[in-house]
Amino acid sequence: MKRVLEWVKARTGLDVAIAGALEEPVPGGARWQYVFGSVLTFLFMQQVVLGILLAFYYSPSASDAWASTAYLNDQVAAGWFLRGLHHHSSSAMVIVVVLHLLQVVWAGAYRAPREVNWWTGLAMGGLVLAFALTGYLLPWDQKGYWATQVATGIMGTVPGGEPLRQIIQGGPEYGNLTVTRFFALHVFVLPLVLGGLLVAHIALFRRHGVTPPANLDAAELKRKTQPFWPNQLFLDVAAMTICAVALIVLTFKTHGAELFAPADAASNFVARPEWYFLFLYQLLKYFEGPLQIVATVLLPGAVATMLFALPWLDRVASRSPGARWRALSMVGVLMAAVTALTALAIVEDAHNESYQHGLVVAEKESHRARTLALEGVLPAGGIAVFDNDPKQKTRKLFKEHCSTCHTIEGQGGEEAPNFDGYGSREWLTALIRDPGSKRFYGGTKGHTTMKAVPATAAGVTKDTAGAAVADEQLRAVVEYLLSLAGPEVGATDAALAATGKALWNGTVECSGCHEVEAGKSDTGPTMAGRGTPAWIARVIRNSGEPDLYGENAEMPKFGDKLSPDEIKALAEFISSQREVKPDAH
Amino acid sequence: MSSERDLPDADPHAMPPEDMSPEGVSRRKLLKLGVGALGCGLAVVPIVPALGYLVHPLRMGQGEAGAMLAAGKRKAFGSVPVRVDLYADRRDAWNRESNVKLGSCWVVERDGALQALSTVCPHLGCSVDFDAGEGQFKCPCHRSAFDLAGKVKGGPSPRAMDSLELKDTNGLVSIRFQRFRQGGPTKEPV
């Protein structure tokens, strides 16, 4: 073993390189406030590892992104943990970037001769935000999709920003190219640029050394100096461990990262950016119309310029914080403003009922989509996951086989009765009043057997002229009709139904054509079980049965075309329409 | 310039003399151990879950025989092999695909009975073809040749062509499509 080590040392000079990396004096001694840079380096490396792992299952296309993310999150062993850790670590990076920046500002480490180091640091801070923005979209879920729409939308409103927006999102609208571009940026471009800047940043840091506390004089700094290895590195690694433990606890507590329903361009999702962008989101509320550019470009630009120019703005001779109160208060005011805006955004949302309601709906949709995704998502991807919903499958079946003649949910033909509200009191009443209307048999060829039952003149309960009945009498007839169908179609008022039965056999003369016992045939279909799934299923199978529509049947027989399960599902779907409000579509 | 005042001393890279007292030595040893232990702990965080995560494909359903798939009418087959594509629903990671081509097989009548042979060459998985002129199945990749019963007649294939379960129900032929491990002398489902 020792000989192998010696050989490696002799051939590679690895020992010298490692010693060179570790042997660095820390003037004034190791301190906790120096750990942030190391913690960021650690977080970045961990993000790289986690990102590579996620790429083993993630597929960057508009049709695959959501389904593959749901798969890796909900079906692959430990996928939720790795994705959750990647998600939460991005928040941790933003926090540690801010802490690092504040420490550098406090220590005056941005001052000469460390300006370039300061600038590379600022650039990396910006890159961390760019990582967050690009990564947010990749799952192609509702939240990422809509939050990013806002971000690219802002880009488009800036003068000259529209071409830039289209280049970044790959065209005038979101689609496959948006995913591939954000993926390429997030996974290749940004890590390479950040890695390069990190090397420069660390090299510059080593060139100029740690910025020691300003209150110690040269002699004391020298006396208290400790080596980086192991004194400072121990503190660094301890801080990394604290950070990692916090992230693991957070990941377990939240059971990973949230994943909303697949992106749906036709929905109205309550879009919010990730928490560290909330201050910008809040700022946007105060600048409307032509002033919007103040919040989107001018103010952020001014802040960036101020930070960039900080080494020149701060020209006082002493590095002690007291002497640099101007620079410190500039950054202090900035941080206070960001914190206040963030807090305002959170408080406003907490009191925003429609937002809170939107969150509840979003959670529900997310749960539904992810449960359906366990069966696998059709290759169309994204919202095609909802096709797994049995009701959706039935809807599709209806569209294929029934909607040429029947309308449901506002769509379909008029050659046969409209099923919106089918079997409800309102529907039955309207049918009895006017069976020949387009809504019922008006479009059905040769279907004119049933006579309308017109309303009586106002206030008259019995019209001697014919079969006309008053509205309240018809209410009773409909109640009787529903009671014949049985409890399956809902509870009925027994007294009212009894009144209706008398009218049925008497004044209204329904019994002349309709039987009320199962299996008995007459001119019209039997009313026993009418509107129940079983009755509807029989009609679908063969509406020409003698106890159904008999010789008047115009509908094709579906007994051979559809499977028993399909007929059952269709019958249940149609029967359930009586609970749907007619204006729901 | 203020910059000079920001530098702690002339040489920021001069290493301090090491504290060689027994306490200093043991303290440094402890810190080094701590760095090593915590560092290993940090590495474990993504590595341990990653192991289960990366080998997840091993836990997917293996060797499960699929359903009998419709292959055509009995009349369509005879002593000349006919290539049949088999369609079924399939799961592919996150996708659910309906009615996609799973694979194909050769169906040939031998001594009055139908037999189905997978087109997947048992050697290295190329698609085995039928050479009508020679009346042999031939693999285009490595020149394995098989007779109508699927027996090896030449080339590197370690075993006969893989037969598939075939059923004739009232003149309708159905076949169970399966894949088998390649390259070995025995037929094992994968």
Short mmCIF file of C-alpha atoms in Angstrom, two decimals, chain A residues 134-357:
data_model
loop_
_atom_site.label_atom_id
_atom_site.label_comp_id
_atom_site.label_asym_id
_atom_site.label_seq_id
_atom_site.Cartn_x
_atom_site.Cartn_y
_atom_site.Cartn_z
CA THR A 134 -33.93 27.77 -15.10
CA GLY A 135 -34.30 24.81 -12.77
CA TYR A 136 -37.75 25.90 -11.65
CA LEU A 137 -39.24 25.28 -15.09
CA LEU A 138 -37.72 21.86 -15.73
CA PRO A 139 -40.38 19.72 -13.98
CA TRP A 140 -42.89 21.38 -16.37
CA ASP A 141 -45.49 21.49 -13.63
CA GLN A 142 -48.06 24.22 -13.13
CA LYS A 143 -45.98 26.23 -10.68
CA GLY A 144 -42.75 26.17 -12.65
CA TYR A 145 -44.54 26.83 -15.92
CA TRP A 146 -46.56 29.81 -14.74
CA ALA A 147 -43.86 31.37 -12.55
CA THR A 148 -41.42 31.20 -15.45
CA GLN A 149 -44.04 32.62 -17.83
CA VAL A 150 -44.00 35.71 -15.62
CA ALA A 151 -40.20 35.89 -15.71
CA THR A 152 -39.92 35.58 -19.49
CA GLY A 153 -42.94 37.85 -19.85
CA ILE A 154 -41.07 40.55 -17.95
CA MET A 155 -38.14 40.02 -20.26
CA GLY A 156 -40.45 40.67 -23.21
CA THR A 157 -41.71 43.98 -21.82
CA VAL A 158 -38.24 45.49 -21.54
CA PRO A 159 -37.26 47.62 -24.56
CA GLY A 160 -35.48 45.30 -26.99
CA GLY A 161 -36.26 42.34 -24.75
CA GLU A 162 -38.71 40.57 -27.03
CA PRO A 163 -36.11 38.99 -29.33
CA LEU A 164 -34.12 37.98 -26.25
CA ARG A 165 -37.22 36.41 -24.73
CA GLN A 166 -37.88 34.42 -27.91
CA ILE A 167 -34.29 33.27 -28.10
CA ILE A 168 -34.31 32.08 -24.52
CA GLN A 169 -37.68 30.35 -24.67
CA GLY A 170 -37.12 29.06 -28.18
CA GLY A 171 -39.96 30.79 -30.06
CA PRO A 172 -43.03 32.90 -29.39
CA GLU A 173 -44.59 30.24 -27.15
CA TYR A 174 -43.54 27.70 -24.57
CA GLY A 175 -42.87 24.21 -25.87
CA ASN A 176 -40.22 21.58 -26.42
CA LEU A 177 -37.58 24.18 -27.25
CA THR A 178 -38.22 25.98 -23.98
CA VAL A 179 -37.46 22.82 -22.05
CA THR A 180 -34.38 21.89 -24.06
CA ARG A 181 -32.99 25.41 -23.77
CA PHE A 182 -33.60 25.76 -20.07
CA PHE A 183 -32.16 22.28 -19.62
CA ALA A 184 -29.01 23.10 -21.61
CA LEU A 185 -28.55 26.31 -19.64
CA HIS A 186 -29.22 24.71 -16.27
CA VAL A 187 -27.19 21.56 -16.82
CA PHE A 188 -24.30 22.59 -19.08
CA VAL A 189 -23.83 26.32 -19.50
CA LEU A 190 -24.41 27.60 -15.99
CA PRO A 191 -22.40 24.89 -14.19
CA LEU A 192 -19.44 25.39 -16.55
CA VAL A 193 -19.48 29.16 -16.13
CA LEU A 194 -19.96 28.92 -12.39
CA GLY A 195 -17.19 26.33 -12.12
CA GLY A 196 -14.81 28.56 -14.06
CA LEU A 197 -15.63 31.59 -11.94
CA LEU A 198 -15.26 29.49 -8.80
CA VAL A 199 -11.73 28.51 -9.79
CA ALA A 200 -10.88 32.15 -10.46
CA HIS A 201 -12.54 33.21 -7.22
CA ILE A 202 -10.59 30.73 -5.12
CA ALA A 203 -7.32 31.47 -6.92
CA LEU A 204 -7.81 35.20 -6.28
CA PHE A 205 -8.70 34.47 -2.68
CA ARG A 206 -5.48 32.52 -2.28
CA ARG A 207 -3.52 35.29 -3.97
CA HIS A 208 -4.70 37.97 -1.57
CA GLY A 209 -5.34 35.84 1.48
CA VAL A 210 -8.05 36.09 4.09
CA THR A 211 -9.20 39.59 5.03
CA PRO A 212 -8.46 39.54 8.76
CA PRO A 213 -10.47 41.37 11.44
CA ALA A 214 -9.77 45.11 11.20
CA ASN A 215 -9.48 45.58 14.97
CA LEU A 216 -6.31 43.47 15.32
CA ASP A 217 -2.90 45.01 14.67
CA ALA A 218 -0.22 43.32 12.60
CA ALA A 219 1.63 41.84 15.56
CA GLU A 220 -1.48 40.30 17.07
CA LEU A 221 -2.63 38.95 13.70
CA LYS A 222 0.71 37.25 13.31
CA ARG A 223 0.67 35.87 16.84
CA LYS A 224 -2.85 34.43 16.42
CA THR A 225 -2.30 33.06 12.91
CA GLN A 226 -3.37 29.44 12.42
CA PRO A 227 -2.97 27.13 9.42
CA PHE A 228 -5.97 26.57 7.15
CA TRP A 229 -5.40 22.84 7.54
CA PRO A 230 -6.70 21.61 9.88
CA ASN A 231 -7.94 24.55 11.96
CA GLN A 232 -10.09 26.48 9.49
CA LEU A 233 -10.99 23.45 7.42
CA PHE A 234 -12.45 21.79 10.52
CA LEU A 235 -14.76 24.76 11.06
CA ASP A 236 -15.63 24.72 7.34
CA VAL A 237 -16.50 21.04 7.34
CA ALA A 238 -18.43 21.40 10.59
CA ALA A 239 -20.48 24.19 9.00
CA MET A 240 -21.08 22.06 5.90
CA THR A 241 -22.29 19.27 8.18
CA ILE A 242 -24.71 21.60 9.98
CA CYS A 243 -26.00 22.75 6.60
CA ALA A 244 -26.33 19.18 5.31
CA VAL A 245 -28.15 17.99 8.43
CA ALA A 246 -30.57 20.92 8.21
CA LEU A 247 -31.23 20.09 4.55
CA ILE A 248 -31.81 16.40 5.27
CA VAL A 249 -34.25 17.23 8.07
CA LEU A 250 -36.05 19.70 5.81
CA THR A 251 -36.20 17.19 2.97
CA PHE A 252 -37.72 14.52 5.21
CA LYS A 253 -40.16 16.95 6.80
CA THR A 254 -41.45 18.18 3.45
CA HIS A 255 -41.14 14.71 1.90
CA GLY A 256 -39.05 16.21 -0.86
CA ALA A 257 -39.92 18.93 -3.30
CA GLU A 258 -43.44 19.76 -4.36
CA LEU A 259 -44.58 18.70 -7.80
CA PHE A 260 -47.77 20.29 -9.05
CA ALA A 261 -50.06 19.03 -11.80
CA PRO A 262 -48.56 19.04 -15.32
CA ALA A 263 -48.29 22.40 -17.05
CA ASP A 264 -51.59 23.33 -18.65
CA ALA A 265 -51.50 26.40 -20.86
CA ALA A 266 -55.30 26.64 -20.65
CA SER A 267 -55.57 26.73 -16.87
CA ASN A 268 -55.52 29.67 -14.49
CA PHE A 269 -52.93 28.73 -11.93
CA VAL A 270 -52.01 31.07 -9.10
CA ALA A 271 -48.41 31.71 -10.08
CA ARG A 272 -45.84 32.69 -7.49
CA PRO A 273 -42.07 32.69 -7.86
CA GLU A 274 -39.83 30.82 -5.44
CA TRP A 275 -39.55 32.59 -2.06
CA TYR A 276 -36.23 34.29 -2.81
CA PHE A 277 -37.76 36.09 -5.79
CA LEU A 278 -40.81 37.27 -3.86
CA PHE A 279 -39.28 40.71 -3.21
CA LEU A 280 -39.11 41.35 -6.96
CA TYR A 281 -42.64 40.05 -7.35
CA GLN A 282 -43.81 42.42 -4.59
CA LEU A 283 -41.88 45.35 -6.09
CA LEU A 284 -43.72 44.79 -9.35
CA LYS A 285 -47.03 45.51 -7.61
CA TYR A 286 -46.02 49.13 -6.96
CA PHE A 287 -45.06 50.02 -10.51
CA GLU A 288 -47.83 49.76 -13.05
CA GLY A 289 -48.06 50.42 -16.75
CA PRO A 290 -45.17 52.37 -18.23
CA LEU A 291 -43.53 52.52 -14.80
CA GLN A 292 -43.13 48.74 -14.70
CA ILE A 293 -39.64 49.06 -16.08
CA VAL A 294 -38.63 50.75 -12.81
CA ALA A 295 -39.25 47.50 -10.93
CA THR A 296 -38.05 45.14 -13.64
CA VAL A 297 -34.90 46.84 -14.87
CA LEU A 298 -34.06 50.21 -13.33
CA LEU A 299 -34.09 49.38 -9.62
CA PRO A 300 -32.46 45.94 -9.92
CA GLY A 301 -29.96 47.48 -12.36
CA ALA A 302 -29.18 50.29 -9.93
CA VAL A 303 -28.63 47.83 -7.10
CA ALA A 304 -26.36 45.67 -9.24
CA THR A 305 -24.39 48.75 -10.32
CA MET A 306 -24.08 49.92 -6.74
CA LEU A 307 -22.76 46.54 -5.61
CA PHE A 308 -20.37 46.39 -8.55
CA ALA A 309 -19.04 49.88 -7.77
CA LEU A 310 -18.81 49.30 -4.03
CA PRO A 311 -14.97 49.09 -4.03
CA TRP A 312 -14.92 52.63 -5.51
CA LEU A 313 -17.81 54.03 -3.52
CA ASP A 314 -16.01 53.10 -0.33
CA ARG A 315 -12.75 55.04 -0.34
CA VAL A 316 -12.27 55.74 3.34
CA ALA A 317 -8.80 55.02 4.67
CA SER A 318 -9.71 52.60 7.45
CA ARG A 319 -11.20 49.16 6.96
CA SER A 320 -12.88 49.20 10.37
CA PRO A 321 -16.68 48.90 10.13
CA GLY A 322 -17.13 52.17 12.04
CA ALA A 323 -15.24 54.15 9.42
CA ARG A 324 -17.14 52.45 6.57
CA TRP A 325 -20.60 53.25 7.89
CA ARG A 326 -21.68 54.63 4.52
CA ALA A 327 -20.97 51.46 2.56
CA LEU A 328 -22.38 49.33 5.35
CA SER A 329 -25.60 51.32 5.56
CA MET A 330 -26.09 51.17 1.79
CA VAL A 331 -25.98 47.38 1.88
CA GLY A 332 -27.96 47.40 5.13
CA VAL A 333 -30.77 49.45 3.60
CA LEU A 334 -30.78 47.16 0.58
CA MET A 335 -31.10 44.04 2.75
CA ALA A 336 -33.80 45.67 4.87
CA ALA A 337 -35.76 46.60 1.74
CA VAL A 338 -35.49 43.08 0.32
CA THR A 339 -36.56 41.58 3.64
CA ALA A 340 -39.47 43.99 4.01
CA LEU A 341 -40.72 43.36 0.45
CA THR A 342 -40.47 39.60 0.96
CA ALA A 343 -42.39 39.83 4.23
CA LEU A 344 -45.06 42.02 2.61
CA ALA A 345 -45.49 39.53 -0.22
CA ILE A 346 -45.90 36.65 2.24
CA VAL A 347 -48.34 38.55 4.46
CA GLU A 348 -50.42 39.71 1.51
CA ASP A 349 -50.67 36.18 0.14
CA ALA A 350 -51.63 34.84 3.57
CA HIS A 351 -54.61 37.21 3.54
CA ASN A 352 -55.43 36.66 -0.11
CA GLU A 353 -58.39 34.29 -0.09
CA SER A 354 -58.41 33.55 -3.79
CA TYR A 355 -54.70 32.70 -3.62
CA GLN A 356 -55.24 30.42 -0.63
CA HIS A 357 -58.16 28.77 -2.39
#
